[in-house]
């Protein structure tokens, strides 16, 4: 058990450079006027 | 040993305090950690020393952390080294790759402007109260059908396409919407694909007949409401000046009753009630709570995009109040959690361990090459926000060459690493370089960011990560 640091979420984002990119995810909207998904708010559909 | 030679800590590890905890976000892995005060302070000092130009790791470890005993410093460095070894903190920088696209754009989503007319006269409407700077016009079935054919023919081997009925107010052209949904389903079926339909409405015409139809057809719906009556009515009046709250709130509440389990991630048949906040209601957390207290479970309230000269536009001096609103809202999300009033605030959804892959995060929203908007006349634009801007017009459904290659390429090239400010920003993989329209509106260029947008995005992410952490704790306790 670590004394100073507690890990809550273990991600592996950088490894998805090789495994990702299938493009099946919903189209995202970065603007303020559409809620139909923003990149960071999506879940992967894979 | 922790390796920080040639490693820019500030760019790759974001340490901040939210609520009563210190949080470390590892940018490249997307991992989250809670730090004790001593560790947080140590990392902040390492960043400060690095920023002063000191690059030798041993000297950084010596200069930083004067508040630590030698044993404590050794312990912390040991823990950090172990996490670095596991690629969870101080993890290696993600390989810098450019998004790769097929030569011919694969269009998978479309915003159909079925009505450039509106029954409201919202003060902040980027569509010029519905007409987008042009004539008030409704899309014909023929143009809509051409648009759907264009989508199905240009979506490559993608099995799922998305179509959003937008406006103006799309229910002012409801008959055509219905005809297009029927046509689109049939045409998609014949092409071996599926179209997911969404309708964005101000709810003025959302009566029982329309609601039942949308329910039966499985159409997702985004409903516009700004929150408290006085806030909503100030910016969202009818043409005669009367506020719209009393008309739309009952419609919205009746409609969402049908969808108690709508996905927080906008998957399947969902609803979101979305509003816009301006400098008139920097205390917008009260508008969110106004909705939550009335049973609305999926809420999104977002900053207005407006020319800076407008009175309602958000200014730098509003930032502190807005950030405080996000802080309060974060605490309220947690307070309401596991109660009958539990709600989701859309911008506090943050995909980390289940979020999109890095290629998606690098490429952003896909406007102009994966996503297009169609005007009532059949003109094609990169997205709904660019409709009516001749400079960005991609082409027309009625022309043989439908997509201007130069404009397509300019959007493809406006990815995260093309924006100087994004390259060293800790939020780069969560915001994907911001909104093209907001960036272009602010700077006139797709590759220059909108600084206030960045500031707000970062604040939302900080609160979102905090909620993510607390949520795990609370779910475990229940």
Short mmCIF file of C-alpha atoms in Angstrom, two decimals:
data_model
loop_
_atom_site.label_atom_id
_atom_site.label_comp_id
_atom_site.label_asym_id
_atom_site.label_seq_id
_atom_site.Cartn_x
_atom_site.Cartn_y
_atom_site.Cartn_z
CA UNK A 1 0.00 0.00 0.00
CA UNK A 2 1.48 3.30 -1.09
CA UNK A 3 1.88 5.84 1.68
CA UNK A 4 1.68 9.09 -0.27
CA UNK A 5 -0.21 8.35 -3.49
CA UNK A 6 -3.48 6.55 -4.06
CA UNK A 7 -4.26 5.51 -7.63
CA UNK A 8 -7.96 5.83 -8.45
CA UNK A 9 -8.16 5.29 -12.19
CA UNK A 10 -5.64 3.39 -14.26
CA UNK A 11 -5.69 4.58 -17.85
CA UNK A 12 -3.81 3.39 -20.90
CA UNK A 13 -4.59 6.19 -23.31
CA UNK A 14 -1.23 6.45 -25.06
CA UNK A 15 -1.30 2.77 -26.01
CA UNK A 16 -4.51 3.38 -27.97
CA UNK A 17 -2.43 5.17 -30.62
CA UNK A 18 -1.86 1.68 -32.00
CA UNK A 19 -5.14 -0.02 -31.08
CA UNK A 20 -7.61 2.82 -31.71
CA UNK A 21 -8.89 4.75 -34.67
CA UNK A 22 -11.66 2.41 -35.81
CA UNK A 23 -13.94 5.42 -36.27
CA UNK A 24 -17.08 3.69 -35.04
CA UNK A 25 -17.56 6.20 -32.26
CA UNK A 26 -20.34 8.75 -32.39
CA UNK A 27 -19.52 12.00 -34.05
CA UNK A 28 -18.65 14.52 -31.44
CA UNK A 29 -19.34 18.21 -31.21
CA UNK A 30 -16.90 20.53 -29.52
CA UNK A 31 -19.16 23.54 -29.53
CA UNK A 32 -21.37 24.93 -26.86
CA UNK A 33 -24.57 24.54 -28.77
CA UNK A 34 -24.86 20.81 -29.33
CA UNK A 35 -24.94 18.23 -26.65
CA UNK A 36 -24.72 15.38 -29.11
CA UNK A 37 -21.37 14.34 -27.73
CA UNK A 38 -18.12 16.09 -27.10
CA UNK A 39 -14.89 14.18 -27.55
CA UNK A 40 -13.92 13.96 -23.91
CA UNK A 41 -17.45 13.00 -22.90
CA UNK A 42 -17.73 9.96 -25.08
CA UNK A 43 -17.31 6.32 -24.34
CA UNK A 44 -15.51 4.08 -26.79
CA UNK A 45 -17.92 1.97 -28.84
CA UNK A 46 -15.40 -0.81 -29.39
CA UNK B 1 14.49 6.19 -9.86
CA UNK B 2 12.02 8.70 -11.25
CA UNK B 3 13.18 9.71 -14.71
CA UNK B 4 12.51 13.33 -15.61
CA UNK B 5 15.36 14.11 -17.95
CA UNK B 6 13.87 15.66 -21.09
CA UNK B 7 10.44 15.31 -19.48
CA UNK B 8 8.31 18.47 -19.18
CA UNK B 9 6.36 17.79 -15.98
CA UNK B 10 4.00 20.73 -16.37
CA UNK B 11 2.90 19.49 -19.76
CA UNK B 12 2.40 15.88 -18.76
CA UNK B 13 1.28 15.83 -15.13
CA UNK B 14 -1.44 18.14 -13.86
CA UNK B 15 -1.62 18.47 -10.09
CA UNK B 16 -4.38 20.59 -8.55
CA UNK B 17 -6.53 20.88 -5.48
CA UNK B 18 -10.29 20.41 -5.66
CA UNK B 19 -12.53 20.13 -2.63
CA UNK B 20 -10.27 18.82 0.08
CA UNK B 21 -8.09 16.60 -2.05
CA UNK B 22 -5.00 16.93 -4.22
CA UNK B 23 -5.47 15.31 -7.60
CA UNK B 24 -2.84 14.25 -10.12
CA UNK B 25 -3.96 13.69 -13.70
CA UNK B 26 -1.47 11.84 -15.84
CA UNK B 27 -2.05 13.33 -19.27
CA UNK B 28 -0.64 10.54 -21.42
CA UNK B 29 -2.23 7.56 -19.71
CA UNK B 30 -5.40 9.32 -18.51
CA UNK B 31 -4.85 8.00 -14.96
CA UNK B 32 -6.02 9.75 -11.82
CA UNK B 33 -4.40 9.73 -8.39
CA UNK B 34 -4.94 11.31 -5.01
CA UNK B 35 -1.80 12.81 -3.51
CA UNK B 36 -1.07 13.72 0.07
CA UNK B 37 -0.17 17.36 0.69
CA UNK B 38 3.56 16.69 0.80
CA UNK B 39 3.62 14.95 -2.56
CA UNK B 40 1.48 17.58 -4.25
CA UNK B 41 3.76 20.32 -2.94
CA UNK B 42 6.82 18.41 -4.08
CA UNK B 43 5.53 18.06 -7.64
CA UNK B 44 4.49 21.72 -7.80
CA UNK B 45 7.99 22.67 -6.70
CA UNK B 46 9.58 20.39 -9.28
CA UNK B 47 7.51 22.12 -11.94
CA UNK B 48 8.55 25.54 -10.64
CA UNK B 49 12.22 24.62 -10.63
CA UNK B 50 11.96 23.15 -14.13
CA UNK B 51 10.28 26.33 -15.34
CA UNK B 52 13.22 28.33 -13.97
CA UNK B 53 15.35 26.51 -16.49
CA UNK B 54 16.89 23.79 -14.35
CA UNK B 55 16.90 20.51 -16.23
CA UNK B 56 19.29 18.26 -14.33
CA UNK B 57 17.06 15.73 -12.47
CA UNK B 58 19.31 15.44 -9.42
CA UNK B 59 19.40 19.18 -8.99
CA UNK B 60 15.61 19.40 -9.41
CA UNK B 61 15.12 16.77 -6.71
CA UNK B 62 17.48 18.70 -4.46
CA UNK B 63 16.03 22.14 -5.09
CA UNK B 64 12.39 21.04 -4.78
CA UNK B 65 10.80 19.61 -1.67
CA UNK B 66 12.54 21.59 1.04
CA UNK B 67 9.49 20.82 3.22
CA UNK B 68 10.35 17.12 3.17
CA UNK B 69 12.69 15.11 5.32
CA UNK B 70 15.19 13.04 3.36
CA UNK B 71 13.23 9.89 4.23
CA UNK B 72 9.96 11.41 3.01
CA UNK B 73 11.52 12.59 -0.22
CA UNK B 74 12.99 9.16 -0.82
CA UNK B 75 9.60 7.50 -0.17
CA UNK B 76 7.76 9.83 -2.53
CA UNK B 77 10.32 9.50 -5.30
CA UNK B 78 10.14 5.73 -4.89
CA UNK B 79 6.34 5.74 -5.23
CA UNK B 80 6.50 8.04 -8.23
CA UNK B 81 9.11 5.82 -9.86
CA UNK B 82 6.92 2.75 -9.40
CA UNK B 83 3.95 4.51 -10.96
CA UNK B 84 6.14 5.72 -13.79
CA UNK B 85 7.33 2.16 -14.39
CA UNK B 86 3.67 1.09 -14.68
CA UNK B 87 2.92 4.05 -17.02
CA UNK B 88 0.39 5.55 -14.61
CA UNK B 89 2.10 8.78 -13.53
CA UNK B 90 5.01 10.64 -15.14
CA UNK B 91 4.25 8.22 -17.96
CA UNK B 92 6.03 8.57 -21.32
CA UNK B 93 4.69 11.13 -23.74
CA UNK B 94 2.26 9.65 -26.21
CA UNK B 95 3.71 9.03 -29.63
CA UNK B 96 3.11 12.14 -31.69
CA UNK B 97 1.21 10.99 -34.72
CA UNK B 98 -0.88 12.83 -37.25
CA UNK B 99 -4.41 11.60 -37.83
CA UNK B 100 -4.64 9.50 -40.99
CA UNK B 101 -7.64 9.95 -43.26
CA UNK B 102 -8.83 8.33 -46.45
CA UNK B 103 -8.38 10.50 -49.55
CA UNK B 104 -12.11 10.78 -50.04
CA UNK B 105 -13.85 12.02 -46.89
CA UNK B 106 -16.00 9.49 -45.07
CA UNK B 107 -19.02 11.41 -43.87
CA UNK B 108 -20.71 9.71 -40.96
CA UNK B 109 -22.82 12.44 -39.45
CA UNK B 110 -24.97 15.24 -40.70
CA UNK B 111 -26.79 18.20 -39.26
CA UNK B 112 -29.92 18.84 -41.31
CA UNK B 113 -31.15 22.40 -41.07
CA UNK B 114 -34.74 21.57 -41.88
CA UNK B 115 -35.98 25.00 -40.82
CA UNK B 116 -34.22 28.31 -41.05
CA UNK B 117 -37.04 29.83 -39.15
CA UNK B 118 -37.87 29.89 -35.48
CA UNK B 119 -40.78 30.66 -33.21
CA UNK B 120 -38.48 32.15 -30.58
CA UNK B 121 -36.22 35.18 -30.76
CA UNK B 122 -33.37 34.16 -28.49
CA UNK B 123 -31.04 37.04 -27.74
CA UNK B 124 -27.86 35.04 -28.21
CA UNK B 125 -28.89 32.97 -31.25
CA UNK B 126 -25.85 32.37 -33.46
CA UNK B 127 -28.34 31.52 -36.20
CA UNK B 128 -29.61 35.10 -36.31
CA UNK B 129 -32.90 34.07 -34.63
CA UNK B 130 -33.18 31.13 -36.96
CA UNK B 131 -32.39 32.44 -40.42
CA UNK B 132 -28.57 32.19 -40.29
CA UNK B 133 -28.25 35.55 -41.98
CA UNK B 134 -30.36 34.46 -44.94
CA UNK B 135 -34.03 34.19 -45.74
CA UNK B 136 -36.43 32.38 -43.45
CA UNK B 137 -36.83 29.11 -45.24
CA UNK B 138 -37.88 25.49 -44.74
CA UNK B 139 -36.06 22.51 -46.25
CA UNK B 140 -38.01 20.58 -48.83
CA UNK B 141 -38.36 16.82 -48.67
CA UNK B 142 -36.48 16.61 -51.95
CA UNK B 143 -33.42 18.41 -50.55
CA UNK B 144 -33.57 16.37 -47.35
CA UNK B 145 -33.70 13.17 -49.34
CA UNK B 146 -30.68 14.22 -51.38
CA UNK B 147 -28.86 14.94 -48.15
CA UNK B 148 -29.62 11.50 -46.69
CA UNK B 149 -28.57 9.83 -49.94
CA UNK B 150 -25.34 11.84 -49.86
CA UNK B 151 -24.69 10.65 -46.30
CA UNK B 152 -25.36 7.00 -47.05
CA UNK B 153 -23.28 7.10 -50.22
CA UNK B 154 -20.34 8.82 -48.55
CA UNK B 155 -20.18 6.96 -45.25
CA UNK B 156 -17.84 4.28 -46.57
CA UNK B 157 -18.07 1.06 -44.63
CA UNK B 158 -19.27 2.72 -41.44
CA UNK B 159 -22.40 0.83 -40.37
CA UNK B 160 -23.81 3.70 -38.28
CA UNK B 161 -24.62 7.21 -39.47
CA UNK B 162 -26.06 10.07 -37.46
CA UNK B 163 -28.51 12.73 -38.48
CA UNK B 164 -29.54 15.65 -36.30
CA UNK B 165 -32.62 17.66 -37.23
CA UNK B 166 -31.69 21.20 -36.40
CA UNK B 167 -32.76 24.72 -37.13
CA UNK B 168 -33.96 27.27 -36.51
CA UNK B 169 -36.66 25.20 -35.01
CA UNK B 170 -37.05 21.82 -36.76
CA UNK B 171 -40.59 21.23 -35.49
CA UNK B 172 -41.69 24.15 -37.69
CA UNK B 173 -41.11 21.67 -40.53
CA UNK B 174 -42.37 18.57 -38.72
CA UNK B 175 -44.06 16.99 -41.73
CA UNK B 176 -40.78 16.94 -43.66
CA UNK B 177 -38.97 15.62 -40.57
CA UNK B 178 -41.38 12.70 -40.43
CA UNK B 179 -41.05 12.00 -44.15
CA UNK B 180 -37.27 12.12 -43.92
CA UNK B 181 -37.15 9.76 -40.95
CA UNK B 182 -39.31 7.25 -42.83
CA UNK B 183 -37.21 7.63 -45.97
CA UNK B 184 -33.89 7.53 -44.08
CA UNK B 185 -34.73 4.34 -42.23
CA UNK B 186 -35.74 2.59 -45.42
CA UNK B 187 -32.75 3.85 -47.43
CA UNK B 188 -30.31 2.95 -44.64
CA UNK B 189 -31.79 -0.51 -44.41
CA UNK B 190 -31.32 -1.01 -48.12
CA UNK B 191 -27.71 0.14 -47.80
CA UNK B 192 -27.09 -2.25 -44.89
CA UNK B 193 -26.65 0.66 -42.47
CA UNK B 194 -28.47 2.32 -39.61
CA UNK B 195 -29.14 6.01 -39.10
CA UNK B 196 -29.39 7.31 -35.58
CA UNK B 197 -31.69 10.34 -35.57
CA UNK B 198 -31.59 13.21 -33.10
CA UNK B 199 -33.81 16.27 -32.98
CA UNK B 200 -32.82 19.52 -31.30
CA UNK B 201 -35.86 21.56 -30.35
CA UNK B 202 -36.91 24.53 -28.27
CA UNK B 203 -39.94 22.48 -27.15
CA UNK B 204 -42.51 25.14 -28.08
CA UNK B 205 -44.30 22.72 -30.42
CA UNK B 206 -43.49 19.58 -28.45
CA UNK B 207 -47.07 18.54 -27.77
CA UNK B 208 -48.30 15.01 -27.06
CA UNK B 209 -48.65 14.11 -30.71
CA UNK B 210 -45.06 15.09 -31.50
CA UNK B 211 -43.77 13.49 -28.29
CA UNK B 212 -45.49 10.20 -29.01
CA UNK B 213 -44.13 10.17 -32.53
CA UNK B 214 -40.55 10.77 -31.35
CA UNK B 215 -40.95 8.07 -28.74
CA UNK B 216 -42.32 5.52 -31.18
CA UNK B 217 -39.63 6.23 -33.74
CA UNK B 218 -36.81 6.08 -31.18
CA UNK B 219 -35.56 9.60 -31.87
CA UNK B 220 -33.12 11.12 -29.39
CA UNK B 221 -34.00 14.64 -28.38
CA UNK B 222 -32.08 17.67 -27.20
CA UNK B 223 -34.42 20.13 -25.51
CA UNK B 224 -33.48 23.76 -25.01
CA UNK B 225 -34.13 25.47 -21.69
CA UNK B 226 -31.90 27.92 -19.85
CA UNK B 227 -33.10 27.18 -16.32
CA UNK B 228 -34.91 29.53 -13.97
CA UNK B 229 -37.94 31.28 -15.43
CA UNK B 230 -36.46 34.77 -15.25
CA UNK B 231 -33.16 33.60 -16.76
CA UNK B 232 -34.83 31.63 -19.54
CA UNK B 233 -37.34 34.33 -20.38
CA UNK B 234 -34.76 37.10 -20.56
CA UNK B 235 -32.89 35.41 -23.43
CA UNK B 236 -35.52 33.07 -24.88
CA UNK B 237 -38.67 35.11 -25.63
CA UNK B 238 -41.29 34.69 -28.35
CA UNK B 239 -41.29 37.19 -31.21
CA UNK B 240 -43.68 39.41 -29.24
CA UNK B 241 -41.33 39.52 -26.27
CA UNK B 242 -43.22 37.16 -23.97
CA UNK B 243 -41.05 34.61 -22.19
CA UNK B 244 -41.17 30.97 -23.28
CA UNK B 245 -40.69 29.22 -19.93
CA UNK B 246 -44.36 28.70 -19.09
CA UNK B 247 -44.98 27.17 -22.49
CA UNK B 248 -41.97 24.90 -22.75
CA UNK B 249 -41.39 23.65 -19.21
CA UNK B 250 -44.56 21.53 -19.07
CA UNK B 251 -43.72 20.10 -22.51
CA UNK B 252 -40.23 19.18 -21.42
CA UNK B 253 -41.31 17.61 -18.14
CA UNK B 254 -44.00 15.55 -19.84
CA UNK B 255 -41.58 14.41 -22.51
CA UNK B 256 -38.75 13.29 -20.25
CA UNK B 257 -41.12 11.19 -18.14
CA UNK B 258 -41.06 8.75 -21.02
CA UNK B 259 -37.30 8.35 -20.78
CA UNK B 260 -36.33 7.76 -17.16
CA UNK B 261 -33.24 5.75 -18.12
CA UNK B 262 -31.74 8.02 -20.79
CA UNK B 263 -28.01 7.41 -21.16
CA UNK B 264 -25.68 9.96 -19.57
CA UNK B 265 -23.29 9.41 -22.49
CA UNK B 266 -25.95 10.16 -25.10
CA UNK B 267 -26.15 6.56 -26.28
CA UNK B 268 -29.30 4.92 -27.61
CA UNK B 269 -32.59 6.79 -27.32
CA UNK B 270 -31.67 9.57 -24.97
CA UNK B 271 -32.64 13.09 -24.04
CA UNK B 272 -30.65 16.02 -22.79
CA UNK B 273 -32.04 19.30 -21.64
CA UNK B 274 -29.54 21.94 -22.58
CA UNK B 275 -29.21 25.58 -21.83
CA UNK B 276 -26.85 28.44 -22.42
CA UNK B 277 -25.43 30.67 -19.74
CA UNK B 278 -24.31 34.22 -20.36
CA UNK B 279 -22.77 36.94 -18.23
CA UNK B 280 -26.30 37.62 -16.97
CA UNK B 281 -26.29 34.32 -15.06
CA UNK B 282 -22.77 33.44 -14.05
CA UNK B 283 -24.50 31.74 -11.11
CA UNK B 284 -25.81 29.20 -13.62
CA UNK B 285 -25.42 26.38 -11.10
CA UNK B 286 -28.76 27.62 -9.81
CA UNK B 287 -30.29 27.02 -13.24
CA UNK B 288 -28.95 23.50 -13.32
CA UNK B 289 -30.36 22.83 -9.86
CA UNK B 290 -33.65 24.39 -10.89
CA UNK B 291 -33.89 21.71 -13.56
CA UNK B 292 -32.61 18.89 -11.35
CA UNK B 293 -35.10 19.77 -8.64
CA UNK B 294 -37.90 19.35 -11.17
CA UNK B 295 -36.85 15.87 -12.15
CA UNK B 296 -34.63 16.57 -15.16
CA UNK B 297 -31.83 14.01 -15.02
CA UNK B 298 -29.70 14.81 -18.07
CA UNK B 299 -28.63 18.41 -18.09
CA UNK B 300 -26.16 20.44 -20.07
CA UNK B 301 -25.72 24.17 -19.56
CA UNK B 302 -22.96 25.69 -21.60
CA UNK B 303 -21.25 29.05 -22.08
CA UNK B 304 -22.60 31.35 -24.75
CA UNK B 305 -20.54 31.77 -27.92
CA UNK B 306 -20.84 35.44 -28.75
CA UNK B 307 -18.98 38.37 -30.26
CA UNK B 308 -17.15 40.14 -27.42
CA UNK B 309 -19.00 43.42 -27.98
CA UNK B 310 -22.35 41.89 -27.00
CA UNK B 311 -23.53 42.86 -23.54
CA UNK B 312 -24.33 39.25 -22.64
CA UNK B 313 -20.93 37.91 -23.84
CA UNK B 314 -18.72 36.38 -21.19
CA UNK B 315 -15.76 38.52 -20.27
CA UNK B 316 -12.52 37.80 -18.52
CA UNK B 317 -13.80 39.48 -15.36
CA UNK B 318 -16.64 36.93 -15.18
CA UNK B 319 -14.26 33.99 -14.97
CA UNK B 320 -13.98 33.79 -11.19
CA UNK B 321 -17.75 33.73 -10.72
CA UNK B 322 -18.15 31.12 -13.46
CA UNK B 323 -15.46 28.90 -12.00
CA UNK B 324 -17.08 29.16 -8.60
CA UNK B 325 -20.34 28.04 -10.20
CA UNK B 326 -18.64 24.94 -11.57
CA UNK B 327 -17.17 24.23 -8.13
CA UNK B 328 -20.58 24.52 -6.48
CA UNK B 329 -22.16 22.44 -9.20
CA UNK B 330 -19.58 19.70 -8.72
CA UNK B 331 -20.41 19.51 -5.02
CA UNK B 332 -24.14 19.48 -5.82
CA UNK B 333 -23.74 16.62 -8.30
CA UNK B 334 -22.16 14.65 -5.48
CA UNK B 335 -24.75 15.76 -2.92
CA UNK B 336 -27.60 14.63 -5.18
CA UNK B 337 -25.88 11.36 -6.07
CA UNK B 338 -27.66 8.24 -4.87
CA UNK B 339 -30.81 10.25 -4.14
CA UNK B 340 -33.98 10.42 -6.20
CA UNK B 341 -32.75 13.75 -7.61
CA UNK B 342 -29.48 12.35 -8.99
CA UNK B 343 -28.59 14.05 -12.26
CA UNK B 344 -25.82 14.18 -14.83
CA UNK B 345 -24.22 17.44 -15.88
CA UNK B 346 -22.98 16.72 -19.38
CA UNK B 347 -19.68 18.55 -19.19
CA UNK B 348 -18.75 16.67 -16.07
CA UNK B 349 -18.79 13.39 -17.98
CA UNK B 350 -15.17 12.55 -18.55
CA UNK B 351 -14.18 9.41 -20.40
CA UNK B 352 -10.97 8.17 -18.85
CA UNK B 353 -10.63 4.40 -18.57
CA UNK B 354 -13.66 3.97 -20.86
CA UNK B 355 -13.21 7.03 -23.05
CA UNK B 356 -12.33 7.43 -26.72
CA UNK B 357 -8.96 6.40 -28.12
CA UNK B 358 -6.12 8.80 -28.74
CA UNK B 359 -6.60 8.99 -32.53
CA UNK B 360 -10.16 10.19 -31.91
CA UNK B 361 -8.99 12.69 -29.31
CA UNK B 362 -6.35 14.04 -31.68
CA UNK B 363 -8.70 14.53 -34.58
CA UNK B 364 -11.49 16.22 -32.64
CA UNK B 365 -15.05 16.66 -33.81
CA UNK B 366 -14.59 15.80 -37.49
CA UNK B 367 -16.36 18.94 -38.72
CA UNK B 368 -15.77 19.51 -42.40
CA UNK B 369 -14.72 15.98 -43.24
CA UNK B 370 -16.68 13.48 -41.11
CA UNK B 371 -19.50 15.75 -40.12
CA UNK B 372 -21.32 18.29 -42.28
CA UNK B 373 -24.32 20.57 -42.02
CA UNK B 374 -26.86 21.07 -44.79
CA UNK B 375 -28.77 24.33 -45.22
CA UNK B 376 -32.43 24.33 -46.35
CA UNK B 377 -31.21 25.13 -49.88
CA UNK B 378 -28.89 22.12 -49.93
CA UNK B 379 -25.62 23.97 -49.31
CA UNK B 380 -22.99 22.01 -47.43
CA UNK B 381 -21.02 23.51 -44.55
CA UNK B 382 -18.44 22.05 -42.13
CA UNK B 383 -20.88 22.22 -39.21
CA UNK B 384 -24.03 23.95 -38.03
CA UNK B 385 -22.09 26.91 -36.66
CA UNK B 386 -20.53 27.71 -40.03
CA UNK B 387 -23.82 27.64 -41.94
CA UNK B 388 -24.25 30.87 -43.89
CA UNK B 389 -20.52 31.72 -43.84
CA UNK B 390 -19.57 31.75 -47.51
CA UNK B 391 -15.86 31.44 -46.71
CA UNK B 392 -16.45 28.02 -45.23
CA UNK B 393 -19.02 26.70 -47.69
CA UNK B 394 -17.95 23.24 -48.81
CA UNK B 395 -20.31 22.90 -51.76
CA UNK B 396 -23.88 22.00 -52.59
CA UNK B 397 -25.95 18.85 -52.89
CA UNK B 398 -26.99 20.17 -56.29
CA UNK B 399 -23.44 20.36 -57.64
CA UNK B 400 -21.41 17.45 -58.99
CA UNK B 401 -18.34 18.30 -56.95
CA UNK B 402 -19.89 18.49 -53.51
CA UNK B 403 -16.95 19.03 -51.19
CA UNK B 404 -14.28 21.69 -51.65
CA UNK B 405 -11.07 19.78 -51.08
CA UNK B 406 -9.14 22.77 -49.77
CA UNK B 407 -11.71 23.47 -47.07
CA UNK B 408 -11.91 19.77 -46.16
CA UNK B 409 -8.13 19.70 -45.81
CA UNK B 410 -8.05 22.86 -43.70
CA UNK B 411 -10.35 21.18 -41.17
CA UNK B 412 -8.44 17.91 -41.26
CA UNK B 413 -5.24 19.77 -40.56
CA UNK B 414 -6.67 21.71 -37.62
CA UNK B 415 -6.00 18.87 -35.18
CA UNK B 416 -4.55 19.15 -31.70
CA UNK B 417 -0.85 19.32 -32.57
CA UNK B 418 -1.47 21.94 -35.24
CA UNK B 419 -2.42 24.38 -32.48
CA UNK B 420 0.62 25.77 -30.75
CA UNK B 421 -1.15 26.42 -27.47
CA UNK B 422 -2.47 22.86 -27.32
CA UNK B 423 0.89 21.14 -27.71
CA UNK B 424 1.94 21.92 -24.16
CA UNK B 425 -1.49 22.00 -22.52
CA UNK B 426 -2.38 19.32 -19.98
CA UNK B 427 -5.97 19.22 -21.27
CA UNK B 428 -4.99 18.51 -24.88
CA UNK B 429 -6.36 14.96 -25.01
CA UNK B 430 -9.62 15.84 -23.31
CA UNK B 431 -10.69 18.93 -25.22
CA UNK B 432 -9.15 18.00 -28.59
CA UNK B 433 -8.29 21.56 -29.44
CA UNK B 434 -11.66 23.13 -28.76
CA UNK B 435 -14.47 24.08 -31.11
CA UNK B 436 -13.41 25.07 -34.65
CA UNK B 437 -16.22 27.60 -34.86
CA UNK B 438 -15.34 29.23 -31.55
CA UNK B 439 -11.66 29.32 -32.51
CA UNK B 440 -12.39 30.76 -35.96
CA UNK B 441 -14.82 33.27 -34.52
CA UNK B 442 -12.27 34.50 -32.00
CA UNK B 443 -9.09 34.51 -34.06
CA UNK B 444 -10.21 34.12 -37.65
CA UNK B 445 -8.14 30.94 -37.88
CA UNK B 446 -8.90 27.29 -37.27
CA UNK B 447 -5.53 26.66 -35.68
CA UNK B 448 -5.64 29.36 -33.04
CA UNK B 449 -7.53 28.65 -29.84
CA UNK B 450 -10.12 30.71 -27.99
CA UNK B 451 -8.39 31.40 -24.63
CA UNK B 452 -11.50 31.85 -22.48
CA UNK B 453 -12.91 28.66 -23.93
CA UNK B 454 -9.70 26.91 -22.88
CA UNK B 455 -9.91 28.31 -19.38
CA UNK B 456 -13.47 27.09 -18.93
CA UNK B 457 -12.75 23.73 -20.48
CA UNK B 458 -9.89 23.17 -18.05
CA UNK B 459 -12.04 24.14 -15.11
CA UNK B 460 -14.78 21.72 -16.18
CA UNK B 461 -12.25 18.94 -16.52
CA UNK B 462 -10.83 19.57 -13.07
CA UNK B 463 -14.27 19.29 -11.53
CA UNK B 464 -15.12 16.30 -13.72
CA UNK B 465 -12.04 14.39 -12.53
CA UNK B 466 -12.86 15.30 -8.94
CA UNK B 467 -16.37 13.93 -9.35
CA UNK B 468 -14.98 10.80 -10.97
CA UNK B 469 -12.86 10.18 -7.89
CA UNK B 470 -15.57 10.98 -5.36
CA UNK B 471 -18.14 9.02 -7.33
CA UNK B 472 -16.06 5.88 -6.99
CA UNK B 473 -15.84 6.43 -3.25
CA UNK B 474 -19.59 7.07 -2.92
CA UNK B 475 -20.63 4.12 -5.08
CA UNK B 476 -18.46 1.88 -2.93
CA UNK B 477 -20.05 3.18 0.26
CA UNK B 478 -23.64 2.63 -0.94
#
